[in-house]
PDB file of N, CA and C in Angstrom:
ATOM      1  N   UNK A  27    -124.321-122.193  34.526  1.00 71.00           N
ATOM      2  CA  UNK A  27    -126.096-122.207  34.053  1.00 71.00           C
ATOM      3  C   UNK A  27    -125.533-123.717  33.320  1.00 71.00           C
ATOM      4  N   UNK A  28    -126.816-124.524  34.097  1.00 90.00           N
ATOM      5  CA  UNK A  28    -125.988-125.586  33.157  1.00 90.00           C
ATOM      6  C   UNK A  28    -128.329-125.705  32.953  1.00 90.00           C
ATOM      7  N   UNK A  29    -128.584-127.371  32.507  1.00 94.00           N
ATOM      8  CA  UNK A  29    -129.468-128.342  32.476  1.00 94.00           C
ATOM      9  C   UNK A  29    -129.813-129.214  32.647  1.00 94.00           C
ATOM     10  N   UNK A  30    -130.612-129.681  32.873  1.00 97.00           N
ATOM     11  CA  UNK A  30    -130.377-130.999  33.127  1.00 97.00           C
ATOM     12  C   UNK A  30    -131.842-132.006  32.867  1.00 97.00           C
ATOM     13  N   UNK A  31    -131.699-132.585  31.964  1.00 97.00           N
ATOM     14  CA  UNK A  31    -132.686-133.548  30.506  1.00 97.00           C
ATOM     15  C   UNK A  31    -133.423-134.318  31.467  1.00 97.00           C
ATOM     16  N   UNK A  32    -134.978-134.648  31.159  1.00 97.00           N
ATOM     17  CA  UNK A  32    -135.640-135.904  31.963  1.00 97.00           C
ATOM     18  C   UNK A  32    -136.409-136.153  30.360  1.00 97.00           C
ATOM     19  N   UNK A  33    -136.539-137.253  30.840  1.00 97.00           N
ATOM     20  CA  UNK A  33    -137.663-137.568  29.845  1.00 97.00           C
ATOM     21  C   UNK A  33    -138.349-138.598  29.746  1.00 97.00           C
ATOM     22  N   UNK A  34    -139.867-138.122  30.246  1.00 96.00           N
ATOM     23  CA  UNK A  34    -140.660-139.467  30.974  1.00 96.00           C
ATOM     24  C   UNK A  34    -141.903-139.674  29.663  1.00 96.00           C
ATOM     25  N   UNK A  35    -142.000-141.205  29.340  1.00 94.00           N
ATOM     26  CA  UNK A  35    -143.291-141.242  27.664  1.00 94.00           C
ATOM     27  C   UNK A  35    -142.860-139.644  27.036  1.00 94.00           C
ATOM     28  N   UNK A  36    -143.635-138.876  27.598  1.00 96.00           N
ATOM     29  CA  UNK A  36    -144.186-137.518  25.746  1.00 96.00           C
ATOM     30  C   UNK A  36    -143.705-136.792  26.500  1.00 96.00           C
ATOM     31  N   UNK A  37    -143.264-136.824  27.960  1.00 98.00           N
ATOM     32  CA  UNK A  37    -142.539-135.366  28.654  1.00 98.00           C
ATOM     33  C   UNK A  37    -141.463-135.222  27.986  1.00 98.00           C
ATOM     34  N   UNK A  38    -141.324-134.151  27.906  1.00 98.00           N
ATOM     35  CA  UNK A  38    -139.808-133.600  28.253  1.00 98.00           C
ATOM     36  C   UNK A  38    -139.184-132.725  29.433  1.00 98.00           C
ATOM     37  N   UNK A  39    -138.985-132.940  30.739  1.00 98.00           N
ATOM     38  CA  UNK A  39    -138.434-131.574  31.316  1.00 98.00           C
ATOM     39  C   UNK A  39    -137.246-131.230  31.472  1.00 98.00           C
ATOM     40  N   UNK A  40    -137.176-130.193  31.318  1.00 98.00           N
ATOM     41  CA  UNK A  40    -136.034-129.032  31.657  1.00 98.00           C
ATOM     42  C   UNK A  40    -135.196-128.651  32.618  1.00 98.00           C
ATOM     43  N   UNK A  41    -134.338-129.523  33.345  1.00 98.00           N
ATOM     44  CA  UNK A  41    -134.162-128.610  35.011  1.00 98.00           C
ATOM     45  C   UNK A  41    -133.366-127.454  34.810  1.00 98.00           C
ATOM     46  N   UNK A  42    -133.378-126.395  34.817  1.00 97.00           N
ATOM     47  CA  UNK A  42    -132.589-125.111  34.780  1.00 97.00           C
ATOM     48  C   UNK A  42    -131.889-124.904  36.018  1.00 97.00           C
ATOM     49  N   UNK A  43    -130.227-124.428  36.176  1.00 96.00           N
ATOM     50  CA  UNK A  43    -130.068-124.444  37.582  1.00 96.00           C
ATOM     51  C   UNK A  43    -128.930-123.772  36.857  1.00 96.00           C
ATOM     52  N   UNK A  44    -128.978-121.691  38.198  1.00 94.00           N
ATOM     53  CA  UNK A  44    -128.384-120.718  38.149  1.00 94.00           C
ATOM     54  C   UNK A  44    -128.486-120.116  37.328  1.00 94.00           C
ATOM     55  N   UNK A  45    -127.594-119.071  36.795  1.00 93.00           N
ATOM     56  CA  UNK A  45    -127.951-117.554  36.377  1.00 93.00           C
ATOM     57  C   UNK A  45    -128.592-117.925  35.171  1.00 93.00           C
ATOM     58  N   UNK A  46    -129.720-117.507  33.999  1.00 93.00           N
ATOM     59  CA  UNK A  46    -130.006-117.758  32.923  1.00 93.00           C
ATOM     60  C   UNK A  46    -129.673-116.570  32.517  1.00 93.00           C
ATOM     61  N   UNK A  47    -128.391-115.936  31.288  1.00 92.00           N
ATOM     62  CA  UNK A  47    -127.812-115.019  31.302  1.00 92.00           C
ATOM     63  C   UNK A  47    -127.803-115.371  29.792  1.00 92.00           C
ATOM     64  N   UNK A  48    -127.421-114.048  29.320  1.00 89.00           N
ATOM     65  CA  UNK A  48    -127.004-114.351  27.476  1.00 89.00           C
ATOM     66  C   UNK A  48    -126.038-115.608  27.360  1.00 89.00           C
ATOM     67  N   UNK A  49    -125.196-115.691  28.812  1.00 89.00           N
ATOM     68  CA  UNK A  49    -123.662-116.308  28.224  1.00 89.00           C
ATOM     69  C   UNK A  49    -124.338-117.727  28.281  1.00 89.00           C
ATOM     70  N   UNK A  50    -125.159-117.620  29.171  1.00 91.00           N
ATOM     71  CA  UNK A  50    -125.760-119.511  29.303  1.00 91.00           C
ATOM     72  C   UNK A  50    -127.296-119.825  28.544  1.00 91.00           C
ATOM     73  N   UNK A  51    -127.617-119.013  28.038  1.00 91.00           N
ATOM     74  CA  UNK A  51    -128.839-119.109  27.412  1.00 91.00           C
ATOM     75  C   UNK A  51    -128.740-119.932  26.047  1.00 91.00           C
ATOM     76  N   UNK A  52    -127.537-119.460  24.587  1.00 91.00           N
ATOM     77  CA  UNK A  52    -127.059-120.404  24.287  1.00 91.00           C
ATOM     78  C   UNK A  52    -127.706-121.941  24.249  1.00 91.00           C
ATOM     79  N   UNK A  53    -126.169-122.260  24.809  1.00 92.00           N
ATOM     80  CA  UNK A  53    -126.574-123.976  25.454  1.00 92.00           C
ATOM     81  C   UNK A  53    -127.496-124.604  25.861  1.00 92.00           C
ATOM     82  N   UNK A  54    -128.109-123.777  26.833  1.00 94.00           N
ATOM     83  CA  UNK A  54    -129.321-124.133  27.315  1.00 94.00           C
ATOM     84  C   UNK A  54    -130.723-124.331  26.022  1.00 94.00           C
ATOM     85  N   UNK A  55    -130.852-123.735  25.037  1.00 95.00           N
ATOM     86  CA  UNK A  55    -132.012-123.621  24.231  1.00 95.00           C
ATOM     87  C   UNK A  55    -131.103-124.939  23.172  1.00 95.00           C
ATOM     88  N   UNK A  56    -129.769-125.171  23.343  1.00 96.00           N
ATOM     89  CA  UNK A  56    -129.302-125.897  22.415  1.00 96.00           C
ATOM     90  C   UNK A  56    -129.751-127.434  22.811  1.00 96.00           C
ATOM     91  N   UNK A  57    -129.476-127.654  24.294  1.00 96.00           N
ATOM     92  CA  UNK A  57    -129.584-128.927  24.801  1.00 96.00           C
ATOM     93  C   UNK A  57    -131.151-129.206  25.049  1.00 96.00           C
ATOM     94  N   UNK A  58    -131.930-128.492  25.460  1.00 97.00           N
ATOM     95  CA  UNK A  58    -133.405-128.324  24.860  1.00 97.00           C
ATOM     96  C   UNK A  58    -134.274-128.879  23.803  1.00 97.00           C
ATOM     97  N   UNK A  59    -133.523-128.140  23.199  1.00 97.00           N
ATOM     98  CA  UNK A  59    -134.131-128.352  21.517  1.00 97.00           C
ATOM     99  C   UNK A  59    -133.332-129.666  21.128  1.00 97.00           C
ATOM    100  N   UNK A  60    -132.775-130.170  20.827  1.00 97.00           N
ATOM    101  CA  UNK A  60    -132.154-131.936  21.611  1.00 97.00           C
ATOM    102  C   UNK A  60    -133.060-132.888  21.734  1.00 97.00           C
ATOM    103  N   UNK A  61    -133.834-132.290  22.982  1.00 97.00           N
ATOM    104  CA  UNK A  61    -134.199-133.458  23.457  1.00 97.00           C
ATOM    105  C   UNK A  61    -135.684-133.306  23.041  1.00 97.00           C
ATOM    106  N   UNK A  62    -136.029-132.473  22.251  1.00 97.00           N
ATOM    107  CA  UNK A  62    -137.041-132.276  21.925  1.00 97.00           C
ATOM    108  C   UNK A  62    -137.207-132.751  20.253  1.00 97.00           C
ATOM    109  N   UNK A  63    -135.856-132.915  19.485  1.00 96.00           N
ATOM    110  CA  UNK A  63    -136.165-133.295  18.265  1.00 96.00           C
ATOM    111  C   UNK A  63    -136.309-134.729  18.351  1.00 96.00           C
ATOM    112  N   UNK A  64    -134.897-135.024  19.589  1.00 96.00           N
ATOM    113  CA  UNK A  64    -135.063-136.732  19.516  1.00 96.00           C
ATOM    114  C   UNK A  64    -136.567-137.422  20.485  1.00 96.00           C
ATOM    115  N   UNK A  65    -137.512-136.847  21.242  1.00 96.00           N
ATOM    116  CA  UNK A  65    -138.131-136.984  21.685  1.00 96.00           C
ATOM    117  C   UNK A  65    -139.870-137.258  21.140  1.00 96.00           C
ATOM    118  N   UNK A  66    -139.654-135.982  20.629  1.00 96.00           N
ATOM    119  CA  UNK A  66    -141.091-135.487  20.003  1.00 96.00           C
ATOM    120  C   UNK A  66    -142.449-135.519  20.899  1.00 96.00           C
ATOM    121  N   UNK A  67    -141.753-134.652  21.999  1.00 97.00           N
ATOM    122  CA  UNK A  67    -142.927-135.019  23.324  1.00 97.00           C
ATOM    123  C   UNK A  67    -144.465-134.261  23.353  1.00 97.00           C
ATOM    124  N   UNK A  68    -144.964-133.966  24.315  1.00 97.00           N
ATOM    125  CA  UNK A  68    -146.720-133.606  23.793  1.00 97.00           C
ATOM    126  C   UNK A  68    -146.949-133.017  24.664  1.00 97.00           C
ATOM    127  N   UNK A  69    -145.809-132.973  25.914  1.00 98.00           N
ATOM    128  CA  UNK A  69    -145.590-131.395  26.154  1.00 98.00           C
ATOM    129  C   UNK A  69    -143.919-131.313  26.712  1.00 98.00           C
ATOM    130  N   UNK A  70    -143.492-129.746  26.764  1.00 98.00           N
ATOM    131  CA  UNK A  70    -142.249-129.317  27.426  1.00 98.00           C
ATOM    132  C   UNK A  70    -142.650-129.154  29.147  1.00 98.00           C
ATOM    133  N   UNK A  71    -141.527-129.331  29.885  1.00 98.00           N
ATOM    134  CA  UNK A  71    -141.427-128.559  30.666  1.00 98.00           C
ATOM    135  C   UNK A  71    -140.177-128.324  30.864  1.00 98.00           C
ATOM    136  N   UNK A  72    -140.401-126.603  31.415  1.00 98.00           N
ATOM    137  CA  UNK A  72    -138.850-126.062  32.284  1.00 98.00           C
ATOM    138  C   UNK A  72    -139.097-125.346  33.268  1.00 98.00           C
ATOM    139  N   UNK A  73    -138.623-126.847  34.380  1.00 97.00           N
ATOM    140  CA  UNK A  73    -138.680-126.178  35.523  1.00 97.00           C
ATOM    141  C   UNK A  73    -137.798-125.110  35.881  1.00 97.00           C
ATOM    142  N   UNK A  74    -138.293-124.263  36.058  1.00 96.00           N
ATOM    143  CA  UNK A  74    -137.495-122.894  36.593  1.00 96.00           C
ATOM    144  C   UNK A  74    -137.208-122.883  37.893  1.00 96.00           C
ATOM    145  N   UNK A  75    -137.267-124.070  39.056  1.00 95.00           N
ATOM    146  CA  UNK A  75    -136.818-124.223  40.821  1.00 95.00           C
ATOM    147  C   UNK A  75    -135.948-123.894  40.839  1.00 95.00           C
ATOM    148  N   UNK A  76    -134.584-123.839  39.686  1.00 96.00           N
ATOM    149  CA  UNK A  76    -132.520-123.608  40.872  1.00 96.00           C
ATOM    150  C   UNK A  76    -132.479-122.142  40.084  1.00 96.00           C
ATOM    151  N   UNK A  77    -133.262-122.032  39.057  1.00 95.00           N
ATOM    152  CA  UNK A  77    -132.922-120.343  38.924  1.00 95.00           C
ATOM    153  C   UNK A  77    -132.544-119.298  39.953  1.00 95.00           C
ATOM    154  N   UNK A  78    -131.346-118.719  39.748  1.00 93.00           N
ATOM    155  CA  UNK A  78    -131.115-118.163  40.542  1.00 93.00           C
ATOM    156  C   UNK A  78    -131.343-116.652  40.140  1.00 93.00           C
ATOM    157  N   UNK A  79    -131.020-116.523  39.058  1.00 93.00           N
ATOM    158  CA  UNK A  79    -131.035-114.908  37.875  1.00 93.00           C
ATOM    159  C   UNK A  79    -131.706-114.948  36.990  1.00 93.00           C
ATOM    160  N   UNK A  80    -132.423-114.401  36.500  1.00 94.00           N
ATOM    161  CA  UNK A  80    -132.153-114.771  35.218  1.00 94.00           C
ATOM    162  C   UNK A  80    -132.955-113.035  34.184  1.00 94.00           C
ATOM    163  N   UNK A  81    -132.579-112.392  32.738  1.00 93.00           N
ATOM    164  CA  UNK A  81    -133.049-111.144  32.293  1.00 93.00           C
ATOM    165  C   UNK A  81    -133.071-111.976  31.434  1.00 93.00           C
ATOM    166  N   UNK A  82    -134.096-110.981  30.110  1.00 93.00           N
ATOM    167  CA  UNK A  82    -134.210-111.211  29.043  1.00 93.00           C
ATOM    168  C   UNK A  82    -133.334-111.888  28.184  1.00 93.00           C
ATOM    169  N   UNK A  83    -133.204-112.581  28.387  1.00 94.00           N
ATOM    170  CA  UNK A  83    -132.725-113.849  28.034  1.00 94.00           C
ATOM    171  C   UNK A  83    -133.762-115.200  28.148  1.00 94.00           C
ATOM    172  N   UNK A  84    -133.583-115.392  29.074  1.00 94.00           N
ATOM    173  CA  UNK A  84    -134.517-115.519  29.879  1.00 94.00           C
ATOM    174  C   UNK A  84    -136.758-116.169  28.617  1.00 94.00           C
ATOM    175  N   UNK A  85    -136.763-114.988  28.534  1.00 95.00           N
ATOM    176  CA  UNK A  85    -137.906-114.720  28.284  1.00 95.00           C
ATOM    177  C   UNK A  85    -137.474-114.924  26.433  1.00 95.00           C
ATOM    178  N   UNK A  86    -136.304-114.252  25.606  1.00 95.00           N
ATOM    179  CA  UNK A  86    -136.490-115.356  24.729  1.00 95.00           C
ATOM    180  C   UNK A  86    -136.364-116.775  24.568  1.00 95.00           C
ATOM    181  N   UNK A  87    -135.611-117.144  25.734  1.00 96.00           N
ATOM    182  CA  UNK A  87    -135.510-119.215  25.627  1.00 96.00           C
ATOM    183  C   UNK A  87    -137.068-118.901  25.549  1.00 96.00           C
ATOM    184  N   UNK A  88    -137.530-119.193  26.606  1.00 96.00           N
ATOM    185  CA  UNK A  88    -138.939-119.392  27.045  1.00 96.00           C
ATOM    186  C   UNK A  88    -139.549-119.629  25.241  1.00 96.00           C
ATOM    187  N   UNK A  89    -139.505-117.812  24.587  1.00 96.00           N
ATOM    188  CA  UNK A  89    -140.670-117.934  23.502  1.00 96.00           C
ATOM    189  C   UNK A  89    -139.740-118.803  22.554  1.00 96.00           C
ATOM    190  N   UNK A  90    -139.124-119.323  22.232  1.00 96.00           N
ATOM    191  CA  UNK A  90    -137.819-119.773  20.973  1.00 96.00           C
ATOM    192  C   UNK A  90    -138.506-121.043  21.480  1.00 96.00           C
ATOM    193  N   UNK A  91    -139.077-121.687  22.393  1.00 97.00           N
ATOM    194  CA  UNK A  91    -138.810-123.286  22.892  1.00 97.00           C
ATOM    195  C   UNK A  91    -140.420-123.221  22.702  1.00 97.00           C
ATOM    196  N   UNK A  92    -141.035-122.033  22.964  1.00 96.00           N
ATOM    197  CA  UNK A  92    -142.615-122.238  23.093  1.00 96.00           C
ATOM    198  C   UNK A  92    -142.861-123.023  21.385  1.00 96.00           C
ATOM    199  N   UNK A  93    -142.285-121.474  20.483  1.00 95.00           N
ATOM    200  CA  UNK A  93    -142.434-121.984  18.801  1.00 95.00           C
ATOM    201  C   UNK A  93    -142.002-123.093  18.119  1.00 95.00           C
ATOM    202  N   UNK A  94    -141.065-123.574  18.960  1.00 95.00           N
ATOM    203  CA  UNK A  94    -140.553-125.167  18.468  1.00 95.00           C
ATOM    204  C   UNK A  94    -141.342-126.290  18.806  1.00 95.00           C
ATOM    205  N   UNK A  95    -141.989-125.920  20.074  1.00 96.00           N
ATOM    206  CA  UNK A  95    -142.636-127.158  20.589  1.00 96.00           C
ATOM    207  C   UNK A  95    -144.142-126.869  20.176  1.00 96.00           C
ATOM    208  N   UNK A  96    -144.843-125.821  19.775  1.00 95.00           N
ATOM    209  CA  UNK A  96    -146.223-125.136  18.993  1.00 95.00           C
ATOM    210  C   UNK A  96    -146.147-126.362  17.439  1.00 95.00           C
ATOM    211  N   UNK A  97    -145.089-126.387  17.073  1.00 94.00           N
ATOM    212  CA  UNK A  97    -144.729-127.199  15.606  1.00 94.00           C
ATOM    213  C   UNK A  97    -145.389-128.238  15.851  1.00 94.00           C
ATOM    214  N   UNK A  98    -144.837-128.690  17.377  1.00 93.00           N
ATOM    215  CA  UNK A  98    -145.890-130.243  16.925  1.00 93.00           C
ATOM    216  C   UNK A  98    -146.575-130.404  17.420  1.00 93.00           C
ATOM    217  N   UNK A  99    -147.318-129.308  17.810  1.00 95.00           N
ATOM    218  CA  UNK A  99    -149.214-129.527  18.376  1.00 95.00           C
ATOM    219  C   UNK A  99    -148.908-129.611  20.815  1.00 95.00           C
ATOM    220  N   UNK A 100    -147.918-129.691  20.793  1.00 97.00           N
ATOM    221  CA  UNK A 100    -147.509-129.927  21.889  1.00 97.00           C
ATOM    222  C   UNK A 100    -147.186-128.894  23.275  1.00 97.00           C
ATOM    223  N   UNK A 101    -147.900-129.151  23.868  1.00 97.00           N
ATOM    224  CA  UNK A 101    -148.306-127.819  25.698  1.00 97.00           C
ATOM    225  C   UNK A 101    -146.370-127.800  25.814  1.00 97.00           C
ATOM    226  N   UNK A 102    -146.258-125.919  26.379  1.00 98.00           N
ATOM    227  CA  UNK A 102    -145.258-125.970  27.161  1.00 98.00           C
ATOM    228  C   UNK A 102    -145.492-125.423  28.919  1.00 98.00           C
ATOM    229  N   UNK A 103    -145.444-125.659  29.476  1.00 98.00           N
ATOM    230  CA  UNK A 103    -145.816-125.131  30.921  1.00 98.00           C
ATOM    231  C   UNK A 103    -144.154-124.928  31.902  1.00 98.00           C
ATOM    232  N   UNK A 104    -144.553-124.544  32.619  1.00 97.00           N
ATOM    233  CA  UNK A 104    -143.380-123.199  33.254  1.00 97.00           C
ATOM    234  C   UNK A 104    -143.491-123.897  34.617  1.00 97.00           C
ATOM    235  N   UNK A 105    -142.731-124.558  35.526  1.00 97.00           N
ATOM    236  CA  UNK A 105    -142.668-124.629  37.089  1.00 97.00           C
ATOM    237  C   UNK A 105    -141.768-123.870  38.045  1.00 97.00           C
ATOM    238  N   UNK A 106    -142.105-123.747  39.397  1.00 96.00           N
ATOM    239  CA  UNK A 106    -140.941-123.714  39.736  1.00 96.00           C
ATOM    240  C   UNK A 106    -140.578-122.254  40.139  1.00 96.00           C
ATOM    241  N   UNK A 107    -140.807-121.147  38.864  1.00 94.00           N
ATOM    242  CA  UNK A 107    -140.051-119.911  39.267  1.00 94.00           C
ATOM    243  C   UNK A 107    -140.558-118.943  40.526  1.00 94.00           C
ATOM    244  N   UNK A 108    -139.389-118.378  40.981  1.00 94.00           N
ATOM    245  CA  UNK A 108    -139.322-117.801  41.893  1.00 94.00           C
ATOM    246  C   UNK A 108    -140.397-116.359  41.789  1.00 94.00           C
ATOM    247  N   UNK A 109    -141.011-115.577  42.899  1.00 94.00           N
ATOM    248  CA  UNK A 109    -141.823-114.964  42.616  1.00 94.00           C
ATOM    249  C   UNK A 109    -141.661-113.799  41.893  1.00 94.00           C
ATOM    250  N   UNK A 110    -139.910-113.465  41.868  1.00 93.00           N
ATOM    251  CA  UNK A 110    -139.673-112.334  40.947  1.00 93.00           C
ATOM    252  C   UNK A 110    -139.273-113.048  38.969  1.00 93.00           C
ATOM    253  N   UNK A 111    -138.989-113.769  39.134  1.00 94.00           N
ATOM    254  CA  UNK A 111    -138.695-114.523  37.685  1.00 94.00           C
ATOM    255  C   UNK A 111    -140.352-114.777  37.518  1.00 94.00           C
ATOM    256  N   UNK A 112    -141.718-115.197  38.319  1.00 94.00           N
ATOM    257  CA  UNK A 112    -142.823-115.386  38.254  1.00 94.00           C
ATOM    258  C   UNK A 112    -143.654-114.161  36.924  1.00 94.00           C
ATOM    259  N   UNK A 113    -142.510-112.798  37.883  1.00 94.00           N
ATOM    260  CA  UNK A 113    -143.672-111.158  37.764  1.00 94.00           C
ATOM    261  C   UNK A 113    -143.199-111.312  36.631  1.00 94.00           C
ATOM    262  N   UNK A 114    -141.918-111.641  35.635  1.00 94.00           N
ATOM    263  CA  UNK A 114    -140.623-110.764  34.641  1.00 94.00           C
ATOM    264  C   UNK A 114    -142.044-112.027  33.591  1.00 94.00           C
ATOM    265  N   UNK A 115    -141.792-113.663  34.177  1.00 95.00           N
ATOM    266  CA  UNK A 115    -142.725-114.107  32.917  1.00 95.00           C
ATOM    267  C   UNK A 115    -143.866-113.753  32.577  1.00 95.00           C
ATOM    268  N   UNK A 116    -145.399-113.203  33.673  1.00 94.00           N
ATOM    269  CA  UNK A 116    -146.166-112.471  33.647  1.00 94.00           C
ATOM    270  C   UNK A 116    -146.463-111.142  32.398  1.00 94.00           C
ATOM    271  N   UNK A 117    -145.067-110.483  33.121  1.00 94.00           N
ATOM    272  CA  UNK A 117    -145.509-108.694  32.464  1.00 94.00           C
ATOM    273  C   UNK A 117    -144.660-108.848  31.013  1.00 94.00           C
ATOM    274  N   UNK A 118    -143.985-110.505  30.717  1.00 95.00           N
ATOM    275  CA  UNK A 118    -143.883-110.204  29.076  1.00 95.00           C
ATOM    276  C   UNK A 118    -145.257-110.847  28.417  1.00 95.00           C
ATOM    277  N   UNK A 119    -145.644-111.628  29.289  1.00 94.00           N
ATOM    278  CA  UNK A 119    -146.661-112.576  28.707  1.00 94.00           C
ATOM    279  C   UNK A 119    -146.783-113.642  28.494  1.00 94.00           C
ATOM    280  N   UNK A 120    -146.063-114.371  28.677  1.00 94.00           N
ATOM    281  CA  UNK A 120    -145.373-115.962  28.910  1.00 94.00           C
ATOM    282  C   UNK A 120    -146.874-116.438  29.080  1.00 94.00           C
ATOM    283  N   UNK A 121    -147.602-115.589  30.484  1.00 92.00           N
ATOM    284  CA  UNK A 121    -148.717-116.775  30.357  1.00 92.00           C
ATOM    285  C   UNK A 121    -149.826-117.267  29.229  1.00 92.00           C
ATOM    286  N   UNK A 122    -149.527-116.435  28.273  1.00 92.00           N
ATOM    287  CA  UNK A 122    -150.655-116.895  27.093  1.00 92.00           C
ATOM    288  C   UNK A 122    -150.853-117.883  26.219  1.00 92.00           C
ATOM    289  N   UNK A 123    -148.828-117.946  26.665  1.00 92.00           N
ATOM    290  CA  UNK A 123    -148.577-119.303  25.616  1.00 92.00           C
ATOM    291  C   UNK A 123    -148.000-120.366  26.317  1.00 92.00           C
ATOM    292  N   UNK A 124    -147.803-120.279  27.416  1.00 94.00           N
ATOM    293  CA  UNK A 124    -147.765-121.843  28.504  1.00 94.00           C
ATOM    294  C   UNK A 124    -148.487-121.303  29.721  1.00 94.00           C
ATOM    295  N   UNK A 125    -148.387-122.390  30.196  1.00 93.00           N
ATOM    296  CA  UNK A 125    -149.387-122.915  31.671  1.00 93.00           C
ATOM    297  C   UNK A 125    -147.867-122.066  31.983  1.00 93.00           C
ATOM    298  N   UNK A 126    -148.500-120.761  33.723  1.00 92.00           N
ATOM    299  CA  UNK A 126    -147.101-121.206  34.096  1.00 92.00           C
ATOM    300  C   UNK A 126    -147.847-121.141  35.388  1.00 92.00           C
ATOM    301  N   UNK A 127    -146.947-121.794  36.180  1.00 88.00           N
ATOM    302  CA  UNK A 127    -146.470-122.591  38.299  1.00 88.00           C
ATOM    303  C   UNK A 127    -145.643-121.476  38.580  1.00 88.00           C
ATOM    304  N   UNK A 128    -146.108-121.209  39.167  1.00 72.00           N
ATOM    305  CA  UNK A 128    -144.712-120.419  40.526  1.00 72.00           C
ATOM    306  C   UNK A 128    -144.636-121.139  41.968  1.00 72.00           C
ATOM    307  N   UNK A 129    -144.001-121.185  42.183  1.00 72.00           N
ATOM    308  CA  UNK A 129    -143.949-121.268  43.984  1.00 72.00           C
ATOM    309  C   UNK A 129    -145.000-121.714  44.576  1.00 72.00           C
TER     310      UNK A 129
END
């Protein structure tokens, strides 16, 4: 799993690639949090378009990023999730925290 960070104005986009599980989540959290700390965005976008598998670690990653971005008064959007991942996120109540757009 890897993450590619793109900063455009006040928007930080993190494109997640591969499998999102316990082993990959820590490095991704650190990369995203570093980008947020450096750029203080008004919007954080998590792009799940290239995530092939996600376990509960993905829910934790999203919830932690929501907590961090909320402290800045910023928003969180999740885009590109497969139908299966979109369903997991909805069942976890993520749509109450972030704008959730599937494929």
